[in-house]
Amino acid sequence: MINWENGTWENNNGANAQAEVLIASDWAPIRKYSDLILNDPEAVYGNLLPIMRQSDLRIVNLECPLCDIETPAWKSGTVLKGGTLHAEGLTAVPFEVVTLGNNHVFDHGVDAFEQTLVLLKENGIQHVGAGMTSAAAKKPLFMDVNNLRIALISFSEGEDLTASTGGPGVFGWEVDEIIDRVNDIKSTTDIIIVICHCGVEYIPFPPPYVARAFQRIADAGAHLVIGHHPHVPQGVQIYNNSPICYSLGNFVFYQPVDLLYRKQGFMVKAGLAKDEVAYLKLIPYNIQDQGLHLMEGEDRGRLYQKLEAVSMPLEKFEGIEKAWHGFLHYYGVEGLKNEIQTILEKFEDELPKGAAMLRNRLTTMQHNQHWIDTLSKVIQGELETSPKWAYDLAEEWLTRKK
């Protein structure tokens, strides 16, 4: 079990660790953080930087193209990009690896993506999870660290039809193929890490389809499974000795809101040994206007308590389903009606945008599962029968202010 007094977990006292990997979530040099990174690439990390530099390998999710091209795509959500000079924000740490299996790396089209790949290569940064062909997008990244052979797989839900079907794209929501990859490489690899960009934004729990997928991947032989995309921290599960972190929350990703959980996140430090994770450390931080700041004292203790609260239901799949029901209940029929109305209004104001929004609701798991499950609960007369704890945590995560 995780020790929630200090956010750590040890396997056999953690004594067997040969290498330590640091994994962080969404990194995008946008809004307030754009100029901050350009003016001082180290400043955005604040007092986290020495902690990050202590690890043997550093991995982050590059959540946008880094390019000098302005070709914004029609897509369901916000369009993001950074410039080529922002790469110094990655090399300043340094991050040796970026995951590209996400919903923003193609926000400015294929040419911008290709320019990003060139930029990463010029700066000695390896990537995984997207490519100019399906083979490249789905290819695991292998690294040798302190005599350990580590394999990294990155995939996402392929929002806005960005999953590769032969040409440029991301490794999409192909869970069976992920499992096949894990099975193919586990006999020749010491450690397999799978990182996925998926799930419903801003809620405290993973939807059942995410939990089911992550657990199947761990069953296949992945030693560590990490999720991001919800933009808020979610719970941690030790599943048959394989840690699963469902969402790390935001990282270098500034959102101009005063909602508490969008301003908090945590990095993961994993001590690795042959065929096992020896320990796991959760490093929480606040996301401030001036950059990130290590969370300490009462703030740190409070976040650990909240992470424990949203981790406990994950121990049984029944708890995950009840937690999901709590969000569906909170969102309710009015939430669904408002979402549909927003899309219809967008059809009138900006037709391509409205079409992109509706298409994404129909083709992406996080949206269609939300809609289908809500409608099913309505038909069954069960929408408003969720456990109070599940409803209350959904409300807290979506509304609590700093």
XYZ file of C-alpha atoms in Angstrom:
402
model
C 0.000 0.000 0.000
C 1.030 3.592 -0.532
C 2.169 5.501 2.524
C -0.006 8.597 2.235
C 1.889 10.449 4.948
C 4.784 10.916 2.534
C 3.405 9.808 -0.853
C 5.701 6.807 -1.284
C 5.442 3.097 -1.997
C 8.196 0.540 -1.578
C 8.491 -2.959 -2.975
C 10.719 -5.096 -0.725
C 11.929 -1.931 1.013
C 12.954 -0.415 -2.324
C 16.444 -1.754 -1.903
C 16.838 -3.261 -5.363
C 16.647 -0.055 -7.399
C 19.316 0.278 -10.069
C 17.995 3.402 -11.795
C 15.551 6.198 -11.090
C 13.245 7.614 -13.750
C 11.306 10.861 -13.363
C 8.024 11.161 -15.252
C 6.154 14.445 -15.620
C 2.934 15.225 -17.421
C 1.806 17.912 -19.859
C 4.404 20.436 -21.018
C 3.359 23.305 -23.276
C 5.031 26.748 -23.410
C 1.738 28.639 -23.595
C 0.067 31.668 -22.024
C 2.030 33.037 -19.024
C 4.682 30.342 -19.391
C 5.632 31.225 -22.964
C 7.673 34.348 -22.181
C 8.864 32.912 -18.879
C 10.558 30.021 -20.685
C 11.951 32.256 -23.428
C 13.468 34.686 -20.922
C 14.821 32.081 -18.476
C 14.298 28.425 -19.432
C 15.028 27.201 -15.895
C 12.717 29.635 -14.101
C 9.462 27.831 -14.878
C 10.558 24.824 -12.788
C 11.258 26.853 -9.647
C 12.589 24.825 -6.737
C 11.646 21.541 -8.463
C 14.689 21.737 -10.716
C 17.280 20.244 -8.311
C 14.887 17.379 -7.530
C 14.359 16.686 -11.231
C 18.061 16.666 -11.970
C 18.751 13.974 -9.386
C 17.137 11.232 -11.478
C 18.867 9.091 -14.097
C 16.252 9.605 -16.814
C 13.606 12.300 -17.302
C 10.425 11.929 -19.384
C 7.741 14.553 -20.092
C 4.682 14.824 -22.332
C 5.239 17.436 -25.042
C 1.680 18.707 -25.395
C 2.066 20.798 -28.547
C 4.241 21.245 -31.631
C 7.334 23.431 -31.332
C 7.496 25.164 -34.676
C 7.552 28.436 -36.620
C 4.533 27.431 -38.685
C 1.079 28.996 -38.249
C -1.408 26.522 -39.707
C -3.997 25.945 -36.963
C -6.152 22.863 -37.506
C -9.916 22.661 -37.140
C -10.358 20.552 -34.037
C -12.741 20.080 -31.140
C -10.769 21.925 -28.474
C -8.081 24.545 -27.989
C -5.249 24.757 -30.538
C -1.781 24.954 -28.957
C 1.777 25.569 -30.140
C 5.171 26.729 -28.974
C 8.067 28.158 -30.928
C 11.360 26.513 -31.785
C 13.158 28.621 -29.156
C 11.016 27.050 -26.450
C 13.028 23.838 -26.848
C 15.495 25.358 -24.385
C 12.869 24.796 -21.715
C 13.243 21.053 -22.303
C 17.025 20.953 -22.579
C 17.466 23.095 -19.449
C 16.381 20.238 -17.190
C 17.321 18.205 -19.299
C 14.448 16.006 -20.443
C 15.948 13.154 -22.415
C 12.598 11.836 -23.700
C 9.253 13.341 -24.688
C 6.039 11.412 -25.237
C 4.043 12.601 -28.248
C 0.986 10.364 -27.925
C -1.461 13.171 -27.111
C -4.235 15.317 -28.579
C -2.247 18.479 -29.389
C 0.940 17.475 -31.195
C -0.819 17.777 -34.594
C -2.581 21.064 -33.766
C -0.778 22.864 -36.623
C -0.715 20.057 -39.107
C 1.811 17.602 -40.432
C 4.470 20.125 -41.459
C 4.557 21.602 -37.955
C 4.783 18.111 -36.486
C 7.658 17.235 -38.803
C 9.471 20.442 -37.847
C 9.031 19.440 -34.198
C 10.650 16.063 -34.842
C 13.629 17.748 -36.489
C 13.949 20.175 -33.578
C 13.880 17.374 -31.029
C 16.597 15.491 -32.898
C 18.773 18.598 -33.120
C 18.504 18.970 -29.342
C 19.243 15.325 -28.577
C 15.734 14.588 -27.257
C 14.228 11.206 -28.049
C 10.494 10.803 -28.705
C 7.845 8.090 -28.711
C 4.113 7.835 -29.409
C 3.723 9.631 -32.747
C 5.402 9.557 -36.124
C 5.192 10.058 -39.854
C 4.034 6.446 -40.313
C 2.080 3.957 -38.223
C 5.218 1.922 -37.672
C 7.045 4.964 -36.309
C 4.114 6.049 -34.123
C 3.738 2.606 -32.559
C 7.398 1.762 -32.133
C 8.532 1.384 -28.503
C 11.527 3.421 -27.406
C 14.334 1.368 -25.874
C 16.875 2.891 -23.500
C 19.777 1.462 -21.518
C 20.090 3.100 -18.091
C 22.453 1.777 -15.407
C 22.524 -1.686 -16.951
C 18.742 -1.830 -17.244
C 17.002 -2.239 -20.586
C 13.948 0.018 -20.394
C 11.133 0.086 -22.961
C 8.707 3.013 -23.202
C 5.373 2.921 -25.024
C 3.230 6.048 -25.508
C -0.317 6.157 -26.824
C -3.488 8.238 -26.611
C -7.137 8.260 -27.578
C -6.363 9.745 -31.004
C -8.716 12.662 -30.527
C -9.855 14.551 -33.648
C -8.951 11.505 -35.752
C -5.217 12.001 -35.202
C -4.502 8.288 -34.692
C -2.207 7.007 -37.418
C -3.877 4.768 -39.986
C -0.751 4.418 -42.091
C 0.523 7.978 -42.413
C 1.371 10.687 -39.874
C -0.376 10.351 -36.538
C -0.256 9.226 -32.935
C -0.456 5.725 -31.513
C -4.208 5.697 -30.932
C -6.591 3.835 -28.656
C -5.570 0.341 -29.718
C -5.358 -1.400 -26.358
C -5.100 -4.905 -27.821
C -2.143 -3.802 -29.909
C -0.483 -2.214 -26.856
C -0.848 -5.544 -25.078
C 0.645 -7.350 -28.079
C 3.626 -4.972 -27.995
C 4.150 -5.590 -24.292
C 4.014 -9.353 -24.829
C 6.443 -9.116 -27.758
C 9.160 -7.261 -25.850
C 8.884 -8.395 -22.233
C 11.257 -11.344 -22.624
C 14.050 -9.081 -23.904
C 13.416 -6.026 -21.709
C 14.010 -5.446 -17.994
C 11.341 -2.768 -17.467
C 8.304 -1.733 -19.518
C 6.715 1.671 -18.914
C 3.446 2.547 -20.666
C 2.294 6.169 -20.718
C -1.153 7.121 -21.984
C -2.890 10.438 -22.658
C -6.569 9.755 -22.072
C -9.666 10.100 -19.935
C -12.238 12.751 -19.078
C -10.897 16.163 -18.165
C -11.083 17.671 -14.676
C -12.707 14.741 -12.822
C -11.195 12.928 -9.800
C -11.449 9.352 -11.093
C -10.624 7.431 -14.259
C -13.619 6.261 -16.292
C -14.082 2.483 -16.202
C -12.796 2.062 -19.774
C -9.490 3.710 -18.793
C -9.074 1.668 -15.616
C -9.891 -1.526 -17.489
C -7.337 -0.719 -20.208
C -4.557 0.209 -17.766
C -5.126 -2.930 -15.711
C -5.078 -5.141 -18.815
C -1.790 -3.541 -19.855
C -0.329 -4.218 -16.405
C -1.590 -7.810 -16.567
C 0.249 -8.220 -19.882
C 3.551 -7.320 -18.239
C 3.914 -3.531 -18.020
C 5.717 -2.661 -14.785
C 4.511 0.947 -14.565
C 1.480 2.618 -16.191
C 1.133 6.406 -16.183
C -1.783 8.547 -17.356
C -2.271 12.217 -18.122
C -4.711 14.493 -19.982
C -7.398 15.167 -17.323
C -5.459 18.308 -16.170
C -6.098 17.398 -12.523
C -4.440 14.835 -10.244
C -6.200 11.489 -9.875
C -5.603 8.421 -7.751
C -2.823 5.841 -7.665
C -3.322 2.078 -7.600
C -0.838 -0.688 -6.850
C -2.199 -3.369 -9.143
C -0.540 -6.776 -8.731
C 2.676 -4.976 -7.772
C 2.526 -2.666 -10.802
C 1.900 0.998 -9.906
C -0.776 2.732 -11.972
C -1.052 6.521 -11.789
C -4.246 7.511 -13.568
C -3.462 11.219 -13.959
C -0.536 13.339 -12.788
C -2.423 16.602 -13.331
C -0.955 19.629 -15.098
C 2.790 20.275 -15.264
C 4.238 23.110 -17.326
C 0.749 23.832 -18.595
C -0.757 27.116 -17.443
C -4.522 27.498 -17.275
C -5.894 30.966 -16.367
C -8.380 29.763 -13.755
C -8.540 29.798 -9.967
C -9.757 26.207 -9.609
C -7.636 24.364 -7.060
C -7.022 21.026 -8.724
C -6.005 22.539 -12.051
C -3.253 24.332 -10.148
C -1.820 21.196 -8.537
C -0.007 18.195 -9.910
C 2.655 15.663 -9.092
C 5.675 14.132 -10.746
C 6.546 10.489 -10.308
C 9.976 9.181 -9.378
C 10.219 5.439 -9.899
C 13.136 3.348 -8.707
C 13.614 0.559 -11.233
C 15.160 -2.885 -10.945
C 15.081 -5.902 -13.219
C 11.438 -6.929 -13.705
C 10.074 -4.663 -10.980
C 9.463 -1.174 -9.724
C 11.402 -0.977 -6.462
C 9.785 2.237 -5.218
C 7.518 5.069 -6.215
C 7.644 8.653 -4.974
C 4.983 11.266 -5.683
C 6.445 14.786 -5.874
C 3.578 17.332 -5.611
C 3.786 20.968 -6.690
C 1.694 24.105 -7.098
C 1.287 25.718 -10.521
C 1.730 29.453 -10.024
C 1.880 32.470 -12.326
C 5.663 32.586 -11.890
C 6.157 28.862 -12.487
C 6.047 25.642 -10.483
C 6.760 25.404 -6.770
C 7.358 22.316 -4.651
C 4.385 21.674 -2.395
C 5.331 21.485 1.282
C 3.810 21.521 4.750
C 0.031 21.593 5.120
C -0.596 21.908 1.380
C 1.415 18.760 0.708
C -0.289 16.826 3.512
C -3.730 17.910 2.338
C -3.077 16.813 -1.256
C -1.831 13.425 -0.082
C -5.053 13.044 1.956
C -7.135 13.884 -1.096
C -5.142 11.516 -3.299
C -5.767 8.795 -0.734
C -9.506 9.552 -0.877
C -9.623 9.208 -4.665
C -7.322 6.172 -4.630
C -9.321 4.027 -2.208
C -12.221 3.339 -4.630
C -9.731 2.062 -7.206
C -8.998 -1.064 -5.170
C -12.084 -2.806 -6.586
C -13.616 -2.343 -10.009
C -16.986 -1.842 -8.366
C -15.529 1.253 -6.696
C -14.355 2.625 -10.035
C -17.841 2.187 -11.493
C -19.434 3.927 -8.499
C -16.947 6.792 -8.760
C -17.769 7.214 -12.459
C -21.473 7.197 -11.610
C -20.826 10.073 -9.198
C -19.465 12.211 -12.040
C -22.339 11.282 -14.361
C -24.778 12.251 -11.596
C -23.042 15.579 -10.961
C -22.851 16.425 -14.674
C -26.467 15.410 -15.070
C -29.009 15.906 -17.816
C -28.529 19.679 -17.691
C -24.809 19.316 -18.277
C -25.417 17.106 -21.283
C -28.071 19.470 -22.670
C -25.751 22.453 -22.245
C -22.939 20.628 -24.022
C -25.202 19.731 -26.957
C -26.537 23.299 -27.101
C -22.984 24.684 -27.206
C -22.172 22.449 -30.156
C -25.354 23.466 -32.000
C -24.562 27.148 -31.451
C -21.067 26.580 -32.788
C -22.602 25.082 -35.935
C -24.291 28.448 -36.488
C -21.291 30.636 -35.608
C -18.352 28.611 -36.942
C -19.453 25.546 -38.882
C -16.093 23.707 -39.169
C -15.534 24.088 -35.423
C -18.990 22.785 -34.633
C -18.452 19.843 -36.949
C -15.109 19.067 -35.279
C -16.693 19.194 -31.826
C -19.543 16.842 -32.728
C -17.267 14.475 -34.646
C -14.982 14.189 -31.637
C -17.916 13.386 -29.337
C -18.841 10.529 -31.619
C -15.362 9.117 -32.299
C -13.404 9.519 -29.048
C -13.870 7.178 -26.089
C -13.825 9.829 -23.376
C -16.789 11.615 -24.934
C -18.875 8.796 -26.343
C -18.573 6.747 -23.144
C -19.637 9.803 -21.151
C -22.680 10.387 -23.361
C -23.662 6.717 -23.670
C -23.369 6.035 -19.940
C -25.275 9.205 -19.021
C -28.096 8.390 -21.435
C -28.209 4.798 -20.234
C -28.513 5.919 -16.603
C -31.349 8.267 -17.607
C -33.214 5.491 -19.427
C -32.741 3.151 -16.466
C -33.858 5.813 -13.988
C -30.534 5.545 -12.136
C -28.693 8.767 -12.985
C -29.293 10.408 -9.599
C -28.629 7.326 -7.455
C -24.837 7.531 -7.170
C -23.111 7.227 -3.763
C -22.822 10.565 -1.986
C -19.030 10.274 -1.624
C -18.656 9.873 -5.394
C -20.912 12.841 -6.168
C -19.196 15.028 -3.552
C -15.683 14.295 -4.835
C -16.751 15.017 -8.419
C -18.231 18.324 -7.304
C -15.113 19.208 -5.307
C -12.697 18.445 -8.145
C -14.738 20.422 -10.677
C -15.595 23.488 -8.571
C -13.281 24.000 -5.591
C -11.328 27.230 -5.837
C -7.860 28.001 -4.533
